[in-house]
mmCIF file of C-alpha atoms in Angstrom:
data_model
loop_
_atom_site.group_PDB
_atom_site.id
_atom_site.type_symbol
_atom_site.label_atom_id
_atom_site.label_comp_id
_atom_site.label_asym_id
_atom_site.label_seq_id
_atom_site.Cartn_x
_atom_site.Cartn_y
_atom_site.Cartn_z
ATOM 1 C CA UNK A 177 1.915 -7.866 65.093
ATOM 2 C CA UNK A 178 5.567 -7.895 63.612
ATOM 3 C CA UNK A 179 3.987 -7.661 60.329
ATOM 4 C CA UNK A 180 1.655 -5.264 60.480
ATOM 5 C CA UNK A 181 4.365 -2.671 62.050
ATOM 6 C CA UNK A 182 6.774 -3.619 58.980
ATOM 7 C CA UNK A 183 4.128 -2.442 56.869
ATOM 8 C CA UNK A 184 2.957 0.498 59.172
ATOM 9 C CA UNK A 185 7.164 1.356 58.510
ATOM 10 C CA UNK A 186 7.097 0.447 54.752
ATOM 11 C CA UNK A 187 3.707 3.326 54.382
ATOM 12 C CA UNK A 188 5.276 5.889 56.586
ATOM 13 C CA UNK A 189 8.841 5.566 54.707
ATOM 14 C CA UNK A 190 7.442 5.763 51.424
ATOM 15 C CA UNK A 191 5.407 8.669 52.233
ATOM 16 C CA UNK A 192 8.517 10.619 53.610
ATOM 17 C CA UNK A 193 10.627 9.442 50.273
ATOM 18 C CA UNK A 194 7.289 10.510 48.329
ATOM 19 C CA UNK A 195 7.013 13.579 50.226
ATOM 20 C CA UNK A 196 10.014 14.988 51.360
ATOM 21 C CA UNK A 197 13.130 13.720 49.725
ATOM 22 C CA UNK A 198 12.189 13.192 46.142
ATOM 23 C CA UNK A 199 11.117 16.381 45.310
ATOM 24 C CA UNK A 200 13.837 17.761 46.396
ATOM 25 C CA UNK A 201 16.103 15.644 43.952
ATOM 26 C CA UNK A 202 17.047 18.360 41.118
ATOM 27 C CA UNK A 203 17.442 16.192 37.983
ATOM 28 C CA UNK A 204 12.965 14.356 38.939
ATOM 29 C CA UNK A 205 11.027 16.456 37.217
ATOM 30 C CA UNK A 206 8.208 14.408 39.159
ATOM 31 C CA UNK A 207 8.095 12.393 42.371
ATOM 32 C CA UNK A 208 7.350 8.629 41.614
ATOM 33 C CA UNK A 209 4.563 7.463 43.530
ATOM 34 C CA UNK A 210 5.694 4.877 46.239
ATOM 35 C CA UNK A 211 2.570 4.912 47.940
ATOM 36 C CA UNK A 212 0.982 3.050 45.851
ATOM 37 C CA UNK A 213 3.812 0.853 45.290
ATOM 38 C CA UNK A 214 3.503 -0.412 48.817
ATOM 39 C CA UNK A 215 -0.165 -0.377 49.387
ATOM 40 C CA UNK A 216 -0.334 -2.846 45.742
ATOM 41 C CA UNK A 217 2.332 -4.952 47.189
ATOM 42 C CA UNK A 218 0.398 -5.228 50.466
ATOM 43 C CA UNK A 219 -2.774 -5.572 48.714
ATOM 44 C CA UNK A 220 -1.667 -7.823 46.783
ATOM 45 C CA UNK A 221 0.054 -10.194 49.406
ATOM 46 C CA UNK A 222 -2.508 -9.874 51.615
ATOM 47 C CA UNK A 223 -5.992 -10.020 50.085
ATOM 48 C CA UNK A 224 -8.567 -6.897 49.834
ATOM 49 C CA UNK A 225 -8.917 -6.410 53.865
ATOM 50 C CA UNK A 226 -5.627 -5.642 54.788
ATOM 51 C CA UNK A 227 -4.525 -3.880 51.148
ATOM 52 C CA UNK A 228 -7.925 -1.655 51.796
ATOM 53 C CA UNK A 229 -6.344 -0.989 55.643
ATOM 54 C CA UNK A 230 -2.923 0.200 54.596
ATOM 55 C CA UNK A 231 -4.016 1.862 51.498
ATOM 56 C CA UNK A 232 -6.323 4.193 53.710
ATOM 57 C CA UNK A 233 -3.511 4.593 56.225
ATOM 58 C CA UNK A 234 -1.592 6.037 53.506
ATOM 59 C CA UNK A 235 -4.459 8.030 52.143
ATOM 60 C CA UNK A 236 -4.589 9.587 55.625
ATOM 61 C CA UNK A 237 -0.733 10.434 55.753
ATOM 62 C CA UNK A 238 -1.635 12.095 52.615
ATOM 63 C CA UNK A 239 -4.968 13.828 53.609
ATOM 64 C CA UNK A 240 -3.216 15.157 56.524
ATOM 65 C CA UNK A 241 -0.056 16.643 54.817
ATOM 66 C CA UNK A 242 -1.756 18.061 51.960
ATOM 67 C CA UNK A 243 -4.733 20.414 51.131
ATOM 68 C CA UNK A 244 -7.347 19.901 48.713
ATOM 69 C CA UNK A 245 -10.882 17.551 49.608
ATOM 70 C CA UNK A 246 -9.999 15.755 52.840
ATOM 71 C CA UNK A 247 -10.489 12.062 52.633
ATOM 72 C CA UNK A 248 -9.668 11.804 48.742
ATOM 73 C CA UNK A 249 -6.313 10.284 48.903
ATOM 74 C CA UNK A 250 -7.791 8.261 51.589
ATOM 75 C CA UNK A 251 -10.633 7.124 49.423
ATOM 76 C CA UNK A 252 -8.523 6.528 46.087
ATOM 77 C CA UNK A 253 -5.428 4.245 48.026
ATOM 78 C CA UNK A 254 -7.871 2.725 49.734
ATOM 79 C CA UNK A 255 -9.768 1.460 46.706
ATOM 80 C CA UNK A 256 -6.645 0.897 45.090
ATOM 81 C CA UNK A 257 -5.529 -1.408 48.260
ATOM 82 C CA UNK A 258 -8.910 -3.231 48.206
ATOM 83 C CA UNK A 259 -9.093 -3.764 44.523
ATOM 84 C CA UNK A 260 -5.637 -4.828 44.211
ATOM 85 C CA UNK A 261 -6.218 -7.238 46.736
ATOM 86 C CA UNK A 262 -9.384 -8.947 45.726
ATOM 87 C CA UNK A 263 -7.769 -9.326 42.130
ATOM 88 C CA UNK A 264 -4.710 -10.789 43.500
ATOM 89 C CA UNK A 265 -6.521 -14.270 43.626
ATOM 90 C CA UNK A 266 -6.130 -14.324 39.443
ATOM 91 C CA UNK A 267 -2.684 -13.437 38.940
ATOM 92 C CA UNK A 268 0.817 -15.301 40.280
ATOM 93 C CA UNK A 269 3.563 -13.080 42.135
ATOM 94 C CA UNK A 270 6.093 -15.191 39.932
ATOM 95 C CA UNK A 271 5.775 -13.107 37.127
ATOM 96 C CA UNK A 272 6.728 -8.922 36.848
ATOM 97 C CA UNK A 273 4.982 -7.839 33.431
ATOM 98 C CA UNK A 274 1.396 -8.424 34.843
ATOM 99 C CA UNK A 275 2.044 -6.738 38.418
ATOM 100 C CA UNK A 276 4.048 -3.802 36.770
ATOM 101 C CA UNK A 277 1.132 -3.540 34.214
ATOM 102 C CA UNK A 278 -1.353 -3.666 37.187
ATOM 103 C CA UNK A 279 0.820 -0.757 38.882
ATOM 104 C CA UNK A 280 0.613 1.246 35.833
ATOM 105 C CA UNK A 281 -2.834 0.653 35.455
ATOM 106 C CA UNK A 282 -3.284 2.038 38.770
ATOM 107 C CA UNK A 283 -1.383 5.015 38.829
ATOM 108 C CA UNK A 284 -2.802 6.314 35.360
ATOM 109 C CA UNK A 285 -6.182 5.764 37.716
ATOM 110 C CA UNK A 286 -4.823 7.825 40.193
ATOM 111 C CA UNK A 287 -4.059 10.786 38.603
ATOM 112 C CA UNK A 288 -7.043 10.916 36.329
ATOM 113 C CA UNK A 289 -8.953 11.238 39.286
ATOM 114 C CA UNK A 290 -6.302 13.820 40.884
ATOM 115 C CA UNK A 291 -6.770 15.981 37.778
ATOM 116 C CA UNK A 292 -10.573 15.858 37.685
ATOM 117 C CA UNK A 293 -10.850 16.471 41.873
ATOM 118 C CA UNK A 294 -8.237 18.895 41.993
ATOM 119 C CA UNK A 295 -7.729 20.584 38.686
ATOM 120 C CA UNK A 296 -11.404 20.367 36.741
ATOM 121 C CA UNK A 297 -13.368 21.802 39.810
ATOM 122 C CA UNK A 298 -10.996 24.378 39.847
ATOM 123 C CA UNK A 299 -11.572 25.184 36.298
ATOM 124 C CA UNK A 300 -8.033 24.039 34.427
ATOM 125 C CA UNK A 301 -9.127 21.669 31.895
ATOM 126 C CA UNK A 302 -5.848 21.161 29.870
ATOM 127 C CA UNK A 303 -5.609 17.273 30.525
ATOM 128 C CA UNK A 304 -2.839 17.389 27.275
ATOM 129 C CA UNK A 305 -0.596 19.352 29.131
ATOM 130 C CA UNK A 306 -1.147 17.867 32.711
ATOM 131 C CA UNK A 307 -0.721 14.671 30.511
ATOM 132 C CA UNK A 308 2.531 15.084 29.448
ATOM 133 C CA UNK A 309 4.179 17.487 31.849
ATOM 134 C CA UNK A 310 2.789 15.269 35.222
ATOM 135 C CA UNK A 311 1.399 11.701 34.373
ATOM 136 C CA UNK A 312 3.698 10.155 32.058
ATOM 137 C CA UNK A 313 6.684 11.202 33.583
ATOM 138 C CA UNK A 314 5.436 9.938 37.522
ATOM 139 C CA UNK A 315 4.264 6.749 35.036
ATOM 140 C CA UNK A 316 7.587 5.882 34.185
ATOM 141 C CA UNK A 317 9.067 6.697 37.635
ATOM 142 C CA UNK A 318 6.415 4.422 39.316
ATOM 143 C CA UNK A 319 6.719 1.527 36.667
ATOM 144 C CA UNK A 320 10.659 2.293 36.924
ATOM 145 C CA UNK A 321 10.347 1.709 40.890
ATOM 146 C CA UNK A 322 7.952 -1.190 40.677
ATOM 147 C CA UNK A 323 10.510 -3.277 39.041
ATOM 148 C CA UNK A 324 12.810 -1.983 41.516
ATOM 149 C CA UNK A 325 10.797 -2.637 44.706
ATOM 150 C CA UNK A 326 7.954 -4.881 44.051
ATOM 151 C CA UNK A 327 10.079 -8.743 44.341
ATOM 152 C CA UNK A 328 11.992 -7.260 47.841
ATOM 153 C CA UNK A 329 8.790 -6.265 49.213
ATOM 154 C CA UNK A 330 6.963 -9.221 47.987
ATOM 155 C CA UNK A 331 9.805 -11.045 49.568
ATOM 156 C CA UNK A 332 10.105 -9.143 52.885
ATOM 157 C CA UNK A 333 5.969 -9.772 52.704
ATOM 158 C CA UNK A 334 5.986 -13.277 52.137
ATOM 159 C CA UNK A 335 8.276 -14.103 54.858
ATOM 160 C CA UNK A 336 6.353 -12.274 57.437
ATOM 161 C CA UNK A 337 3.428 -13.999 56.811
ATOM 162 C CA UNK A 338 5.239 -17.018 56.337
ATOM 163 C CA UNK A 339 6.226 -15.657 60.392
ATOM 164 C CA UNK A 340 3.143 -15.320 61.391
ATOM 165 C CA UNK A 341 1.499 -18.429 59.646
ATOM 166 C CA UNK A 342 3.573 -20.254 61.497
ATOM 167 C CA UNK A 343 3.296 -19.079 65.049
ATOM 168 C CA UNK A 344 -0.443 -19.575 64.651
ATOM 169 C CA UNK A 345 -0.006 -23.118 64.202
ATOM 170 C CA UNK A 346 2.216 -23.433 67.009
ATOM 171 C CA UNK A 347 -0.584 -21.946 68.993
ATOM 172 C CA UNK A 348 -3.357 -24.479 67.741
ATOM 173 C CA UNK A 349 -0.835 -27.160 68.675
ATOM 174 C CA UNK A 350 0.142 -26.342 72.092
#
């Protein structure tokens, strides 16, 4: 339960950093996408059920605060959650390149599928520009803030479960 509202916390706080304080910072030309910072992470900690859970809860927060197809954010962090988290059984959380790489992988996902949903259908096809001006830029924030963030939220992860792994067993004992 203790875990599960940490990470309820961790979505909701990077959605209002995501949402309403970064933009707002003059010198980011983009915001850097901590949404799917924390729904990796959890994914990633926590196997495909749980990353899918979160990673919809946060497609939701976005859903709801923005306009466009409702249920695409849902859809695309969810995936992302899930995906993340059946792949974490080939990869070690020891190591930074290959989650970072994972993260980049992800987000360069992410907004190739924002531009075709919500800039194709509309009829704006200049991916060279949208490119440049929008995806590398979040890139490098996101990959920037992965390095950041990913070990203390692996860590803070990790010891929850760690938490909770261990007051199950005092439950089968007693």
């Amino acid at each position: 339960m203790r875990r599960s509202l940490v990470n309820i916390l961790l979505i909701i706080l990077a959605f209002v950093l995501e949402t309403s304080v970064f933009p707002f910072i003059p010198f980011l030309v983009v915001s850097p996408n901590l949404l799917l910072i924390v729904v990796f992470t959890i994914g990633y900690v926590y196997g495909e059920f749980e990353g899918a859970i979160y990673g919809i809860l946060g497609g939701l927060l976005m859903d709801v605060f923005y306009s466009g197809p409702f249920g695409y954010f849902t859809l695309i962090l969810g995936w992302i959650g899930f995906i993340n988290g059946f792949s974490s059984r080939f990869y070690d959380d020891d190591y930074l390149f290959l989650p970072v790489f994972i993260c980049a992988v992800n987000e360069l996902l992410y907004n190739v599928l924002l531009f075709g949903v919500r800039f194709i259908l509309r009829g704006k096809t200049d991916f060279g520009y949208y490119m440049k001006s929008i995806i590398l830029p979040e890139l490098m924030l996101t990959i920037i803030l992965t390095i950041i963030l990913y070990k203390p939220i692996l860590a803070l992860n990790s010891k929850l479960k760690k938490i909770d792994d261990s007051k199950k067993g005092v439950k089968l004992i007693e």
